[in-house]
CSV table of C-alpha atoms in Angstrom, one decimal:
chain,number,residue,atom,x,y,z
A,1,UNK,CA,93.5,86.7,131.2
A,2,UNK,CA,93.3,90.2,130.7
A,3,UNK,CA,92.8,91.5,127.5
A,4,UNK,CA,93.9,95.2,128.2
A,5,UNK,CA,97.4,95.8,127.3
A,6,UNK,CA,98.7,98.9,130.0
A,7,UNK,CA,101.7,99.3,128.2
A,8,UNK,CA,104.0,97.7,125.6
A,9,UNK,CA,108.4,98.0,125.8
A,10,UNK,CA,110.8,96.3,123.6
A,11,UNK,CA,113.8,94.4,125.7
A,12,UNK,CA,116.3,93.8,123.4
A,13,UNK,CA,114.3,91.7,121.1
A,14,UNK,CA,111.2,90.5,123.1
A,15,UNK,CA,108.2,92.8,123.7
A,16,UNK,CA,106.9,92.8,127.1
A,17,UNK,CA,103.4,93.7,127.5
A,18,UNK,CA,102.0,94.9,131.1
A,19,UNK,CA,98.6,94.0,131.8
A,20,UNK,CA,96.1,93.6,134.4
A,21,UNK,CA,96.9,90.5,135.6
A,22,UNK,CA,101.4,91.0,135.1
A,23,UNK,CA,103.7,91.6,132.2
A,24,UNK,CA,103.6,88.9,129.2
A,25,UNK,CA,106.6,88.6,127.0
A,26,UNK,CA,106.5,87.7,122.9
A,27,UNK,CA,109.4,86.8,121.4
A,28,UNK,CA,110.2,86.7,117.4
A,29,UNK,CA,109.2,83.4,117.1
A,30,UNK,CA,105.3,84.6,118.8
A,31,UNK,CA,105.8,87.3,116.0
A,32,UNK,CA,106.2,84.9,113.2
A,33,UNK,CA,103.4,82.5,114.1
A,34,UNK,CA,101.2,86.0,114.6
A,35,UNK,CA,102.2,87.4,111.8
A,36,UNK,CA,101.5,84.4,109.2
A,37,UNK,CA,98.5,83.6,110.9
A,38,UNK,CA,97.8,87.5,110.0
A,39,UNK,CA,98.2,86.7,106.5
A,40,UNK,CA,96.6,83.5,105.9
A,41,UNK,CA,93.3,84.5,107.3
A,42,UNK,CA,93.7,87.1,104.8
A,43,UNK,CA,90.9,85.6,102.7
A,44,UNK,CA,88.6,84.8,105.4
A,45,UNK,CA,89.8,81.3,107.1
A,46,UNK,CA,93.0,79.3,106.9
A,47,UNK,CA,93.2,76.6,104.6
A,48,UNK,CA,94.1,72.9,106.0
A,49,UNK,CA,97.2,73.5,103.5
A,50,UNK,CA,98.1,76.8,104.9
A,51,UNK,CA,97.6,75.4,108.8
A,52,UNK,CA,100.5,72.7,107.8
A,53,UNK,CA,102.9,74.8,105.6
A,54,UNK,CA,102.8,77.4,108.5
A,55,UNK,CA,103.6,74.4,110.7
A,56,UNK,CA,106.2,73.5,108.4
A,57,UNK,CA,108.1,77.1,108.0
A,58,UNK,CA,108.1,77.6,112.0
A,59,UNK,CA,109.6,74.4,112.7
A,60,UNK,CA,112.1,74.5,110.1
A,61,UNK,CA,113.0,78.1,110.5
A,62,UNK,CA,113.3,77.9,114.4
A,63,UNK,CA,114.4,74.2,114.7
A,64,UNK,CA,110.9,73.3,116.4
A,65,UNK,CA,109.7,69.8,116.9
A,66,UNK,CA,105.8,69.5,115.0
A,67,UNK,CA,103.6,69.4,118.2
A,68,UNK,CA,105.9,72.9,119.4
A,69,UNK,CA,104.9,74.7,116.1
A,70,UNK,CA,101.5,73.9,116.0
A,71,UNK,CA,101.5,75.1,120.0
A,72,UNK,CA,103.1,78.1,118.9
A,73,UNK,CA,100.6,79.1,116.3
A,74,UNK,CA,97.4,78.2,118.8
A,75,UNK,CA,99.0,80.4,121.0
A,76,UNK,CA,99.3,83.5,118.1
A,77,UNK,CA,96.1,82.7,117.7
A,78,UNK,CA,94.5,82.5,120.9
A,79,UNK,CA,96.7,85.8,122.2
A,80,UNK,CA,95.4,88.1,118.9
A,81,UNK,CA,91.9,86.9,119.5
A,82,UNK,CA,92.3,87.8,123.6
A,83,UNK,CA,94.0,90.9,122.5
A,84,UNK,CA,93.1,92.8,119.3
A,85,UNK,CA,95.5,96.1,119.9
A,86,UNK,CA,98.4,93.4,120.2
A,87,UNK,CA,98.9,93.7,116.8
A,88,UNK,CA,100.5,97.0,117.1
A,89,UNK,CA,103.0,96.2,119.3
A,90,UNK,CA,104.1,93.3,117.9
A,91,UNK,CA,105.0,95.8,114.7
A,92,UNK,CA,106.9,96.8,116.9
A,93,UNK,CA,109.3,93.9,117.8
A,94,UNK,CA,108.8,93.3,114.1
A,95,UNK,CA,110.5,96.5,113.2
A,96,UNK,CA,113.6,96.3,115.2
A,97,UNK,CA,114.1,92.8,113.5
A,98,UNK,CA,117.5,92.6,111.1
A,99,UNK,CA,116.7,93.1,107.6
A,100,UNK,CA,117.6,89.4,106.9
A,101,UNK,CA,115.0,88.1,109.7
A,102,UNK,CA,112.5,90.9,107.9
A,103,UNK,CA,113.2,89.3,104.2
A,104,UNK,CA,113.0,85.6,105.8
A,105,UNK,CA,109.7,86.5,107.5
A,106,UNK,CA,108.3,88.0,104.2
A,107,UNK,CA,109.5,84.8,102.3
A,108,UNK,CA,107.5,82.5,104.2
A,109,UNK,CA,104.6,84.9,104.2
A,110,UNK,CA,104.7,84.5,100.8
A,111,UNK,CA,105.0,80.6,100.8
A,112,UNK,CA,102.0,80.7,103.0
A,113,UNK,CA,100.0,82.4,100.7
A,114,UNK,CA,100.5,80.1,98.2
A,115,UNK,CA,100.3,77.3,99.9
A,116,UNK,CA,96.9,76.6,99.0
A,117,UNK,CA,97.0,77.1,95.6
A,118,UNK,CA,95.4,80.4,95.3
A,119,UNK,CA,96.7,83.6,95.5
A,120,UNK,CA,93.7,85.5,96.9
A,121,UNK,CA,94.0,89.7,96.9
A,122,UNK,CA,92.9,89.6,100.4
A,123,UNK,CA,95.7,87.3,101.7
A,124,UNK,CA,97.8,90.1,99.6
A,125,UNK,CA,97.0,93.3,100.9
A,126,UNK,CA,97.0,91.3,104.1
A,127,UNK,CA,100.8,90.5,103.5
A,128,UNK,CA,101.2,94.2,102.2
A,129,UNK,CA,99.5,95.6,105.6
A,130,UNK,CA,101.7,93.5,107.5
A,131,UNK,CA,105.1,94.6,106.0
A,132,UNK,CA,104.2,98.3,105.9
A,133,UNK,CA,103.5,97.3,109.9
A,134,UNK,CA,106.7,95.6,110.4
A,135,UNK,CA,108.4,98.0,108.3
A,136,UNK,CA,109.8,96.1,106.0
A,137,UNK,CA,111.3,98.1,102.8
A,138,UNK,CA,110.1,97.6,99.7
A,139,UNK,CA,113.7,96.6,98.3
A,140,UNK,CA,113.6,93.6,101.2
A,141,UNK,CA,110.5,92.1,100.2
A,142,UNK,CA,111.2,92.1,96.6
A,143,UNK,CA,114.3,89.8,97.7
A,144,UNK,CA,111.9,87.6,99.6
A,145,UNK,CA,109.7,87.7,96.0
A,146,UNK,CA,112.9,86.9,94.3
A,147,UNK,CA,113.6,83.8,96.6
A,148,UNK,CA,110.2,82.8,96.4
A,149,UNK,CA,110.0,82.4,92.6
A,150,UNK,CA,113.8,81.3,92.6
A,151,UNK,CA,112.8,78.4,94.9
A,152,UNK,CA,109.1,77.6,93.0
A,153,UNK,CA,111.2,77.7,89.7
A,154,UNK,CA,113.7,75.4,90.6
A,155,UNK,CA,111.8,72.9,92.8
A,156,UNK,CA,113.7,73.5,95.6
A,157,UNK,CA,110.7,74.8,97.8
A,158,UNK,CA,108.3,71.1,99.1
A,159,UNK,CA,104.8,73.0,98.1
């Protein structure tokens, strides 16, 4: 694989990226994984509880079966370690998200982040970095906080 991206479009709501060897498509659900992954090795390495909480939120968000989340995510992770400029483009498909997808997307941010019991200021200004990116208003996060601690409080959320 080629690791030089040539050029980067948004169709509709997959980014197609042209390189070397053809075009590569990422869809939101590439953009999730990426983006969480993003986060969570905010402090350095991914917990084992962060790995299966991410697991958790990609297969329940997108209707997933296990062994197609965890593909997902080794794919995110193998693709932003091939390509480091990916990043920026994938803000990209990030920012023509709805705000609803946006505030979903900062929600389980979030719940990764806390998955492992500590709230580290790197997997923060991680999260923060990745908003800004995605460009994701302050007013829609602060829902996604609000949902968070709504959830936590009442015992909804499976932590």
């Amino acid at each position: 694989m080629s690791d030089t991206i040539i050029t980067s479009t948004l169709d509709g709501n997959v980014l197609v990226i042209e390189t070397r060897d053809g075009p590569i498509t990422y869809d939101s659900k590439f953009l999730v994984a990426a983006l969480l992954i993003f986060v969570a090795r905010g402090s350095g390495q991914i917990a084992p509880e962060e790995s299966a909480k991410m697991i958790e939120l990609i297969e329940d968000y997108f209707k997933l079966q296990g062994a197609e989340s965890l593909e997902l995510l080794t794919r995110a992770i193998s693709e932003m370690a091939e390509r480091p400029m990916l990043g920026a483009s994938l803000a990209e498909l990030g920012r023509s998200l709805s705000d609803q997808e946006k505030e979903d997307i900062a929600l389980m941010a979030l719940k990764v982040i806390a998955a492992d019991g500590r709230r580290e200021v790197a997997e923060m200004e991680q999260f923060n970095a990745a908003v800004e990116a995605a460009d994701i208003s302050p007013e829609i996060v602060h829902r996604a906080f609000d949902r968070y601690f709504s959830e936590t409080m009442s015992g909804t959320d499976e932590q």
